[in-house]
């Protein structure tokens, strides 16, 4: 009789213990852990600690806006419900205000590139460059008074060979002093390597360059003549979607991503 009673008590204790463990596991599954990263204090689920780092892609377009080609590109972006970053030429923006408005209405990110795409003129001196740059910024502000973005891209990239090294270094210091982050790229679509580059070459260049890359900053151009860029874009978007990339603009960049891109020499690239 005693053995039966002891056995019954043991079973009850085991049952209570198993129920307690189950309850603790359920609680732990939903209880957020509070961790601190370089962006401040955030809450994540326990399972998130073991998740692979998200892959992100920044689609960027230089030298627009153009009347027809930027329109084609915008239509594709809107259709796919994604946003992109446009580094604009001020003079083109003045001539295509309707396209600029459509970009803004669809929450695309707009940043300064230059006012006149005349390398020999703007890279002649720091003064020439800054004057041209500020003129471009003022065009954007005239069209969009709420503009306050702090990213920009230099014509030819921040390590171009057009400008003398001392002049280039001085330009970059001045831009930095104005509070701007200088953006380059790590994937070139090659859409300017000839007068007309086939859409297949553009697509292959982007896909090959993206292999094994977790942060992709892709260089495209939306000047009027670059119609094959628009033709290649849907397949490129499909590639990034199929490979689980998140589409972002630099307005949405995190401190962690920015730090990583500094290491990758995509942004604020130091002179070599």
PDB file of C-alpha atoms in Angstrom:
ATOM      1  CA  UNK A   1       0.000   0.000   0.000  1.00  0.00           C
ATOM      2  CA  UNK A   2       2.833   2.316   0.901  1.00  0.00           C
ATOM      3  CA  UNK A   3       4.636   1.554  -2.375  1.00  0.00           C
ATOM      4  CA  UNK A   4       1.524   2.424  -4.379  1.00  0.00           C
ATOM      5  CA  UNK A   5       1.123   5.703  -2.474  1.00  0.00           C
ATOM      6  CA  UNK A   6       4.809   6.595  -2.969  1.00  0.00           C
ATOM      7  CA  UNK A   7       4.562   5.742  -6.639  1.00  0.00           C
ATOM      8  CA  UNK A   8       1.468   7.957  -6.992  1.00  0.00           C
ATOM      9  CA  UNK A   9       3.209  10.863  -5.247  1.00  0.00           C
ATOM     10  CA  UNK A  10       6.220  10.437  -7.514  1.00  0.00           C
ATOM     11  CA  UNK A  11       4.051  10.570 -10.645  1.00  0.00           C
ATOM     12  CA  UNK A  12       2.311  13.704  -9.355  1.00  0.00           C
ATOM     13  CA  UNK A  13       5.656  15.387  -8.635  1.00  0.00           C
ATOM     14  CA  UNK A  14       6.983  14.490 -12.096  1.00  0.00           C
ATOM     15  CA  UNK A  15       3.797  15.841 -13.706  1.00  0.00           C
ATOM     16  CA  UNK A  16       4.043  19.120 -11.779  1.00  0.00           C
ATOM     17  CA  UNK A  17       7.732  19.430 -12.689  1.00  0.00           C
ATOM     18  CA  UNK A  18       7.052  18.827 -16.411  1.00  0.00           C
ATOM     19  CA  UNK A  19       4.223  21.369 -16.403  1.00  0.00           C
ATOM     20  CA  UNK A  20       6.510  23.938 -14.755  1.00  0.00           C
ATOM     21  CA  UNK A  21       9.265  23.374 -17.338  1.00  0.00           C
ATOM     22  CA  UNK A  22       6.749  23.657 -20.164  1.00  0.00           C
ATOM     23  CA  UNK A  23       5.398  26.917 -18.742  1.00  0.00           C
ATOM     24  CA  UNK A  24       8.920  28.330 -18.389  1.00  0.00           C
ATOM     25  CA  UNK A  25       9.764  27.428 -21.980  1.00  0.00           C
ATOM     26  CA  UNK A  26       6.571  29.043 -23.256  1.00  0.00           C
ATOM     27  CA  UNK A  27       7.303  32.155 -21.242  1.00  0.00           C
ATOM     28  CA  UNK A  28      10.892  32.318 -22.511  1.00  0.00           C
ATOM     29  CA  UNK A  29       9.689  31.984 -26.117  1.00  0.00           C
ATOM     30  CA  UNK A  30       7.695  35.184 -25.928  1.00  0.00           C
ATOM     31  CA  UNK A  31       9.669  37.130 -23.359  1.00  0.00           C
ATOM     32  CA  UNK A  32      11.749  39.793 -25.130  1.00  0.00           C
ATOM     33  CA  UNK A  33      15.376  40.096 -24.248  1.00  0.00           C
ATOM     34  CA  UNK A  34      16.685  43.613 -23.871  1.00  0.00           C
ATOM     35  CA  UNK A  35      20.050  44.120 -25.519  1.00  0.00           C
ATOM     36  CA  UNK A  36      22.033  47.191 -26.361  1.00  0.00           C
ATOM     37  CA  UNK A  37      23.704  47.667 -29.734  1.00  0.00           C
ATOM     38  CA  UNK A  38      25.332  50.659 -31.369  1.00  0.00           C
ATOM     39  CA  UNK A  39      21.923  52.090 -32.209  1.00  0.00           C
ATOM     40  CA  UNK A  40      20.720  52.180 -28.626  1.00  0.00           C
ATOM     41  CA  UNK A  41      18.483  49.914 -26.631  1.00  0.00           C
ATOM     42  CA  UNK A  42      16.239  47.559 -28.581  1.00  0.00           C
ATOM     43  CA  UNK A  43      14.022  44.550 -27.814  1.00  0.00           C
ATOM     44  CA  UNK A  44      14.374  41.264 -29.630  1.00  0.00           C
ATOM     45  CA  UNK A  45      12.964  37.783 -29.133  1.00  0.00           C
ATOM     46  CA  UNK A  46      15.298  35.067 -27.888  1.00  0.00           C
ATOM     47  CA  UNK A  47      15.084  33.308 -31.261  1.00  0.00           C
ATOM     48  CA  UNK A  48      16.300  36.472 -33.016  1.00  0.00           C
ATOM     49  CA  UNK A  49      19.739  36.042 -31.445  1.00  0.00           C
ATOM     50  CA  UNK A  50      20.332  33.097 -33.762  1.00  0.00           C
ATOM     51  CA  UNK A  51      18.954  34.662 -36.944  1.00  0.00           C
ATOM     52  CA  UNK A  52      21.285  35.283 -39.856  1.00  0.00           C
ATOM     53  CA  UNK A  53      22.093  38.936 -40.567  1.00  0.00           C
ATOM     54  CA  UNK A  54      19.554  40.503 -42.943  1.00  0.00           C
ATOM     55  CA  UNK A  55      20.636  41.139 -46.511  1.00  0.00           C
ATOM     56  CA  UNK A  56      19.930  44.654 -47.786  1.00  0.00           C
ATOM     57  CA  UNK A  57      20.144  46.305 -51.193  1.00  0.00           C
ATOM     58  CA  UNK A  58      20.272  50.010 -52.000  1.00  0.00           C
ATOM     59  CA  UNK A  59      19.293  50.672 -55.621  1.00  0.00           C
ATOM     60  CA  UNK A  60      20.869  54.000 -56.596  1.00  0.00           C
ATOM     61  CA  UNK A  61      20.446  56.078 -59.754  1.00  0.00           C
ATOM     62  CA  UNK A  62      22.747  58.905 -60.881  1.00  0.00           C
ATOM     63  CA  UNK A  63      22.449  61.717 -63.447  1.00  0.00           C
ATOM     64  CA  UNK A  64      18.658  62.155 -63.573  1.00  0.00           C
ATOM     65  CA  UNK A  65      15.975  63.037 -63.503  1.00  0.00           C
ATOM     66  CA  UNK A  66      15.159  62.531 -67.168  1.00  0.00           C
ATOM     67  CA  UNK A  67      11.751  62.993 -68.729  1.00  0.00           C
ATOM     68  CA  UNK A  68      11.083  59.469 -70.047  1.00  0.00           C
ATOM     69  CA  UNK A  69      13.687  57.126 -68.596  1.00  0.00           C
ATOM     70  CA  UNK A  70      13.297  58.166 -64.957  1.00  0.00           C
ATOM     71  CA  UNK A  71       9.543  57.812 -65.485  1.00  0.00           C
ATOM     72  CA  UNK A  72      10.006  54.216 -66.702  1.00  0.00           C
ATOM     73  CA  UNK A  73      12.195  53.394 -63.707  1.00  0.00           C
ATOM     74  CA  UNK A  74       9.756  54.991 -61.261  1.00  0.00           C
ATOM     75  CA  UNK A  75       6.875  52.983 -62.705  1.00  0.00           C
ATOM     76  CA  UNK A  76       8.807  49.746 -62.132  1.00  0.00           C
ATOM     77  CA  UNK A  77       9.749  50.699 -58.579  1.00  0.00           C
ATOM     78  CA  UNK A  78       6.156  51.635 -57.731  1.00  0.00           C
ATOM     79  CA  UNK A  79       4.840  48.432 -59.338  1.00  0.00           C
ATOM     80  CA  UNK A  80       7.209  46.386 -57.161  1.00  0.00           C
ATOM     81  CA  UNK A  81       6.446  48.486 -54.053  1.00  0.00           C
ATOM     82  CA  UNK A  82      10.085  49.320 -53.410  1.00  0.00           C
ATOM     83  CA  UNK A  83      12.033  52.552 -52.978  1.00  0.00           C
ATOM     84  CA  UNK A  84      15.337  53.677 -54.435  1.00  0.00           C
ATOM     85  CA  UNK A  85      17.870  56.481 -54.019  1.00  0.00           C
ATOM     86  CA  UNK A  86      18.293  59.120 -56.735  1.00  0.00           C
ATOM     87  CA  UNK A  87      21.423  61.292 -56.870  1.00  0.00           C
ATOM     88  CA  UNK A  88      20.245  64.102 -59.099  1.00  0.00           C
ATOM     89  CA  UNK A  89      21.803  66.697 -61.380  1.00  0.00           C
ATOM     90  CA  UNK A  90      20.366  70.075 -60.385  1.00  0.00           C
ATOM     91  CA  UNK A  91      20.005  71.353 -63.940  1.00  0.00           C
ATOM     92  CA  UNK A  92      18.059  68.213 -64.914  1.00  0.00           C
ATOM     93  CA  UNK A  93      15.810  68.626 -61.880  1.00  0.00           C
ATOM     94  CA  UNK A  94      14.980  72.190 -62.928  1.00  0.00           C
ATOM     95  CA  UNK A  95      13.976  70.904 -66.365  1.00  0.00           C
ATOM     96  CA  UNK A  96      11.956  67.951 -65.050  1.00  0.00           C
ATOM     97  CA  UNK A  97      10.045  69.220 -62.032  1.00  0.00           C
ATOM     98  CA  UNK A  98       7.061  66.986 -62.785  1.00  0.00           C
ATOM     99  CA  UNK A  99       9.263  63.901 -62.588  1.00  0.00           C
ATOM    100  CA  UNK A 100      10.835  65.212 -59.381  1.00  0.00           C
ATOM    101  CA  UNK A 101       7.372  65.613 -57.890  1.00  0.00           C
ATOM    102  CA  UNK A 102       6.467  62.044 -58.861  1.00  0.00           C
ATOM    103  CA  UNK A 103       9.653  60.802 -57.185  1.00  0.00           C
ATOM    104  CA  UNK A 104       8.721  62.670 -54.007  1.00  0.00           C
ATOM    105  CA  UNK A 105       5.072  61.583 -54.109  1.00  0.00           C
ATOM    106  CA  UNK A 106       6.213  57.955 -54.227  1.00  0.00           C
ATOM    107  CA  UNK A 107       8.658  58.378 -51.316  1.00  0.00           C
ATOM    108  CA  UNK A 108      11.831  57.917 -53.312  1.00  0.00           C
ATOM    109  CA  UNK A 109      14.974  59.284 -51.662  1.00  0.00           C
ATOM    110  CA  UNK A 110      16.510  62.283 -53.424  1.00  0.00           C
ATOM    111  CA  UNK A 111      20.084  63.418 -52.857  1.00  0.00           C
ATOM    112  CA  UNK A 112      22.485  65.895 -54.524  1.00  0.00           C
ATOM    113  CA  UNK A 113      24.982  64.754 -57.143  1.00  0.00           C
ATOM    114  CA  UNK A 114      25.980  68.024 -58.833  1.00  0.00           C
ATOM    115  CA  UNK A 115      24.397  70.964 -60.647  1.00  0.00           C
ATOM    116  CA  UNK A 116      26.433  70.669 -63.856  1.00  0.00           C
ATOM    117  CA  UNK A 117      28.025  67.373 -64.774  1.00  0.00           C
ATOM    118  CA  UNK A 118      31.162  69.104 -66.048  1.00  0.00           C
ATOM    119  CA  UNK A 119      34.123  67.326 -64.484  1.00  0.00           C
ATOM    120  CA  UNK A 120      36.765  69.704 -65.841  1.00  0.00           C
ATOM    121  CA  UNK A 121      34.938  72.635 -64.294  1.00  0.00           C
ATOM    122  CA  UNK A 122      33.783  71.340 -60.911  1.00  0.00           C
ATOM    123  CA  UNK A 123      36.999  69.462 -60.081  1.00  0.00           C
ATOM    124  CA  UNK A 124      39.251  72.393 -60.974  1.00  0.00           C
ATOM    125  CA  UNK A 125      39.178  73.632 -57.379  1.00  0.00           C
ATOM    126  CA  UNK A 126      37.462  73.120 -54.035  1.00  0.00           C
ATOM    127  CA  UNK A 127      35.671  76.460 -54.493  1.00  0.00           C
ATOM    128  CA  UNK A 128      34.275  75.426 -57.895  1.00  0.00           C
ATOM    129  CA  UNK A 129      33.057  72.123 -56.549  1.00  0.00           C
ATOM    130  CA  UNK A 130      31.359  73.496 -53.443  1.00  0.00           C
ATOM    131  CA  UNK A 131      29.671  76.264 -55.432  1.00  0.00           C
ATOM    132  CA  UNK A 132      28.252  73.695 -57.875  1.00  0.00           C
ATOM    133  CA  UNK A 133      27.245  71.334 -55.052  1.00  0.00           C
ATOM    134  CA  UNK A 134      25.408  74.023 -53.074  1.00  0.00           C
ATOM    135  CA  UNK A 135      23.584  75.114 -56.226  1.00  0.00           C
ATOM    136  CA  UNK A 136      22.322  71.540 -56.626  1.00  0.00           C
ATOM    137  CA  UNK A 137      21.207  71.405 -52.987  1.00  0.00           C
ATOM    138  CA  UNK A 138      19.327  74.702 -53.414  1.00  0.00           C
ATOM    139  CA  UNK A 139      17.476  73.325 -56.453  1.00  0.00           C
ATOM    140  CA  UNK A 140      16.261  70.373 -54.403  1.00  0.00           C
ATOM    141  CA  UNK A 141      15.216  72.669 -51.546  1.00  0.00           C
ATOM    142  CA  UNK A 142      13.319  74.952 -53.951  1.00  0.00           C
ATOM    143  CA  UNK A 143      11.337  71.974 -55.258  1.00  0.00           C
ATOM    144  CA  UNK A 144      10.993  70.309 -51.844  1.00  0.00           C
ATOM    145  CA  UNK A 145      11.239  72.822 -48.956  1.00  0.00           C
ATOM    146  CA  UNK A 146      11.150  69.974 -46.417  1.00  0.00           C
ATOM    147  CA  UNK A 147      14.315  68.412 -47.865  1.00  0.00           C
ATOM    148  CA  UNK A 148      16.878  67.663 -45.149  1.00  0.00           C
ATOM    149  CA  UNK A 149      18.743  64.575 -46.358  1.00  0.00           C
ATOM    150  CA  UNK A 150      22.425  64.385 -45.507  1.00  0.00           C
ATOM    151  CA  UNK A 151      23.766  61.988 -48.126  1.00  0.00           C
ATOM    152  CA  UNK A 152      25.424  62.834 -51.446  1.00  0.00           C
ATOM    153  CA  UNK A 153      27.427  61.241 -54.255  1.00  0.00           C
ATOM    154  CA  UNK A 154      30.348  62.835 -56.055  1.00  0.00           C
ATOM    155  CA  UNK A 155      30.427  62.669 -59.878  1.00  0.00           C
ATOM    156  CA  UNK A 156      32.818  59.884 -60.830  1.00  0.00           C
ATOM    157  CA  UNK A 157      32.939  58.679 -57.232  1.00  0.00           C
ATOM    158  CA  UNK A 158      34.875  59.964 -54.251  1.00  0.00           C
ATOM    159  CA  UNK A 159      38.148  58.413 -55.457  1.00  0.00           C
ATOM    160  CA  UNK A 160      37.960  59.623 -59.055  1.00  0.00           C
ATOM    161  CA  UNK A 161      41.131  60.399 -60.979  1.00  0.00           C
ATOM    162  CA  UNK A 162      39.811  63.572 -62.628  1.00  0.00           C
ATOM    163  CA  UNK A 163      40.597  65.789 -59.676  1.00  0.00           C
ATOM    164  CA  UNK A 164      44.072  66.318 -58.266  1.00  0.00           C
ATOM    165  CA  UNK A 165      44.483  64.399 -55.005  1.00  0.00           C
ATOM    166  CA  UNK A 166      44.960  67.504 -52.891  1.00  0.00           C
ATOM    167  CA  UNK A 167      41.893  69.191 -54.384  1.00  0.00           C
ATOM    168  CA  UNK A 168      39.826  66.011 -53.990  1.00  0.00           C
ATOM    169  CA  UNK A 169      40.840  65.638 -50.362  1.00  0.00           C
ATOM    170  CA  UNK A 170      39.925  69.284 -49.689  1.00  0.00           C
ATOM    171  CA  UNK A 171      36.528  68.834 -51.373  1.00  0.00           C
ATOM    172  CA  UNK A 172      35.738  65.765 -49.291  1.00  0.00           C
ATOM    173  CA  UNK A 173      36.720  67.540 -46.083  1.00  0.00           C
ATOM    174  CA  UNK A 174      34.436  70.473 -46.936  1.00  0.00           C
ATOM    175  CA  UNK A 175      31.508  68.181 -47.706  1.00  0.00           C
ATOM    176  CA  UNK A 176      32.080  66.321 -44.464  1.00  0.00           C
ATOM    177  CA  UNK A 177      32.244  69.597 -42.545  1.00  0.00           C
ATOM    178  CA  UNK A 178      28.816  70.467 -43.959  1.00  0.00           C
ATOM    179  CA  UNK A 179      27.455  67.312 -42.339  1.00  0.00           C
ATOM    180  CA  UNK A 180      27.075  65.172 -45.458  1.00  0.00           C
ATOM    181  CA  UNK A 181      27.851  61.474 -45.795  1.00  0.00           C
ATOM    182  CA  UNK A 182      29.587  60.674 -49.089  1.00  0.00           C
ATOM    183  CA  UNK A 183      28.121  57.583 -50.775  1.00  0.00           C
ATOM    184  CA  UNK A 184      29.907  55.428 -53.337  1.00  0.00           C
ATOM    185  CA  UNK A 185      28.932  51.876 -54.386  1.00  0.00           C
ATOM    186  CA  UNK A 186      30.182  48.290 -54.310  1.00  0.00           C
ATOM    187  CA  UNK A 187      28.276  46.966 -57.346  1.00  0.00           C
ATOM    188  CA  UNK A 188      28.537  48.658 -60.730  1.00  0.00           C
ATOM    189  CA  UNK A 189      25.812  47.847 -63.263  1.00  0.00           C
ATOM    190  CA  UNK A 190      28.278  48.881 -66.002  1.00  0.00           C
ATOM    191  CA  UNK A 191      25.498  50.796 -67.745  1.00  0.00           C
ATOM    192  CA  UNK A 192      27.924  53.618 -68.651  1.00  0.00           C
ATOM    193  CA  UNK A 193      30.753  51.456 -69.998  1.00  0.00           C
ATOM    194  CA  UNK A 194      29.571  52.231 -73.544  1.00  0.00           C
ATOM    195  CA  UNK A 195      27.082  54.502 -75.267  1.00  0.00           C
ATOM    196  CA  UNK A 196      24.586  51.650 -75.181  1.00  0.00           C
ATOM    197  CA  UNK A 197      25.135  48.659 -72.912  1.00  0.00           C
ATOM    198  CA  UNK A 198      22.800  45.712 -73.423  1.00  0.00           C
ATOM    199  CA  UNK A 199      20.292  44.914 -70.700  1.00  0.00           C
ATOM    200  CA  UNK A 200      21.801  41.417 -70.453  1.00  0.00           C
ATOM    201  CA  UNK A 201      25.248  42.830 -69.625  1.00  0.00           C
ATOM    202  CA  UNK A 202      23.716  45.103 -66.986  1.00  0.00           C
ATOM    203  CA  UNK A 203      21.773  42.248 -65.442  1.00  0.00           C
ATOM    204  CA  UNK A 204      24.763  39.872 -65.395  1.00  0.00           C
ATOM    205  CA  UNK A 205      27.050  42.541 -63.923  1.00  0.00           C
ATOM    206  CA  UNK A 206      24.706  43.218 -61.017  1.00  0.00           C
ATOM    207  CA  UNK A 207      23.913  39.571 -60.274  1.00  0.00           C
ATOM    208  CA  UNK A 208      27.563  38.484 -60.460  1.00  0.00           C
ATOM    209  CA  UNK A 209      28.646  41.407 -58.291  1.00  0.00           C
ATOM    210  CA  UNK A 210      26.017  40.591 -55.671  1.00  0.00           C
ATOM    211  CA  UNK A 211      27.114  36.996 -55.121  1.00  0.00           C
ATOM    212  CA  UNK A 212      27.935  36.522 -51.437  1.00  0.00           C
ATOM    213  CA  UNK A 213      27.259  40.197 -50.618  1.00  0.00           C
ATOM    214  CA  UNK A 214      25.026  41.017 -47.633  1.00  0.00           C
ATOM    215  CA  UNK A 215      25.009  44.803 -48.204  1.00  0.00           C
ATOM    216  CA  UNK A 216      24.648  45.776 -51.863  1.00  0.00           C
ATOM    217  CA  UNK A 217      24.841  49.380 -53.080  1.00  0.00           C
ATOM    218  CA  UNK A 218      24.148  49.218 -56.813  1.00  0.00           C
ATOM    219  CA  UNK A 219      25.150  51.989 -59.211  1.00  0.00           C
ATOM    220  CA  UNK A 220      22.704  52.685 -62.059  1.00  0.00           C
ATOM    221  CA  UNK A 221      22.072  55.756 -64.213  1.00  0.00           C
ATOM    222  CA  UNK A 222      18.696  57.179 -65.209  1.00  0.00           C
ATOM    223  CA  UNK A 223      19.830  59.662 -67.858  1.00  0.00           C
ATOM    224  CA  UNK A 224      17.541  59.725 -70.894  1.00  0.00           C
ATOM    225  CA  UNK A 225      19.831  57.571 -73.041  1.00  0.00           C
ATOM    226  CA  UNK A 226      20.096  54.736 -70.491  1.00  0.00           C
ATOM    227  CA  UNK A 227      16.951  52.919 -71.607  1.00  0.00           C
ATOM    228  CA  UNK A 228      18.571  49.476 -71.220  1.00  0.00           C
ATOM    229  CA  UNK A 229      18.964  50.178 -67.494  1.00  0.00           C
ATOM    230  CA  UNK A 230      15.188  50.370 -67.225  1.00  0.00           C
ATOM    231  CA  UNK A 231      14.879  47.242 -69.375  1.00  0.00           C
ATOM    232  CA  UNK A 232      17.170  45.243 -67.056  1.00  0.00           C
ATOM    233  CA  UNK A 233      15.655  46.515 -63.823  1.00  0.00           C
ATOM    234  CA  UNK A 234      12.744  44.092 -63.364  1.00  0.00           C
ATOM    235  CA  UNK A 235      14.986  41.007 -63.617  1.00  0.00           C
ATOM    236  CA  UNK A 236      17.415  42.585 -61.158  1.00  0.00           C
ATOM    237  CA  UNK A 237      14.612  43.361 -58.707  1.00  0.00           C
ATOM    238  CA  UNK A 238      13.376  39.766 -59.062  1.00  0.00           C
ATOM    239  CA  UNK A 239      16.871  38.471 -58.304  1.00  0.00           C
ATOM    240  CA  UNK A 240      17.105  40.432 -55.064  1.00  0.00           C
ATOM    241  CA  UNK A 241      13.602  39.419 -54.016  1.00  0.00           C
ATOM    242  CA  UNK A 242      14.299  35.739 -54.691  1.00  0.00           C
ATOM    243  CA  UNK A 243      17.483  35.990 -52.614  1.00  0.00           C
ATOM    244  CA  UNK A 244      15.702  37.614 -49.655  1.00  0.00           C
ATOM    245  CA  UNK A 245      17.212  41.093 -49.832  1.00  0.00           C
ATOM    246  CA  UNK A 246      15.438  43.981 -48.173  1.00  0.00           C
ATOM    247  CA  UNK A 247      15.203  47.112 -50.342  1.00  0.00           C
ATOM    248  CA  UNK A 248      16.178  50.320 -48.571  1.00  0.00           C
ATOM    249  CA  UNK A 249      17.159  53.932 -49.164  1.00  0.00           C
ATOM    250  CA  UNK A 250      19.835  55.790 -47.237  1.00  0.00           C
ATOM    251  CA  UNK A 251      17.080  57.562 -45.304  1.00  0.00           C
ATOM    252  CA  UNK A 252      16.459  54.160 -43.684  1.00  0.00           C
ATOM    253  CA  UNK A 253      20.059  53.161 -43.016  1.00  0.00           C
ATOM    254  CA  UNK A 254      20.862  51.880 -39.516  1.00  0.00           C
ATOM    255  CA  UNK A 255      23.984  52.780 -37.560  1.00  0.00           C
ATOM    256  CA  UNK A 256      25.090  49.165 -37.832  1.00  0.00           C
ATOM    257  CA  UNK A 257      24.745  49.225 -41.631  1.00  0.00           C
ATOM    258  CA  UNK A 258      26.511  52.577 -41.841  1.00  0.00           C
ATOM    259  CA  UNK A 259      29.401  51.295 -39.746  1.00  0.00           C
ATOM    260  CA  UNK A 260      29.668  48.213 -41.936  1.00  0.00           C
ATOM    261  CA  UNK A 261      29.650  50.324 -45.114  1.00  0.00           C
ATOM    262  CA  UNK A 262      32.458  52.487 -43.740  1.00  0.00           C
ATOM    263  CA  UNK A 263      34.486  49.286 -43.247  1.00  0.00           C
ATOM    264  CA  UNK A 264      33.579  48.218 -46.801  1.00  0.00           C
ATOM    265  CA  UNK A 265      34.678  51.656 -48.110  1.00  0.00           C
ATOM    266  CA  UNK A 266      31.252  52.336 -49.620  1.00  0.00           C
ATOM    267  CA  UNK A 267      30.628  55.499 -47.625  1.00  0.00           C
ATOM    268  CA  UNK A 268      33.030  58.187 -46.384  1.00  0.00           C
ATOM    269  CA  UNK A 269      35.837  56.479 -48.254  1.00  0.00           C
ATOM    270  CA  UNK A 270      39.208  57.756 -47.098  1.00  0.00           C
ATOM    271  CA  UNK A 271      41.713  58.904 -49.695  1.00  0.00           C
ATOM    272  CA  UNK A 272      44.399  56.350 -50.539  1.00  0.00           C
TER     273      UNK A 272
END
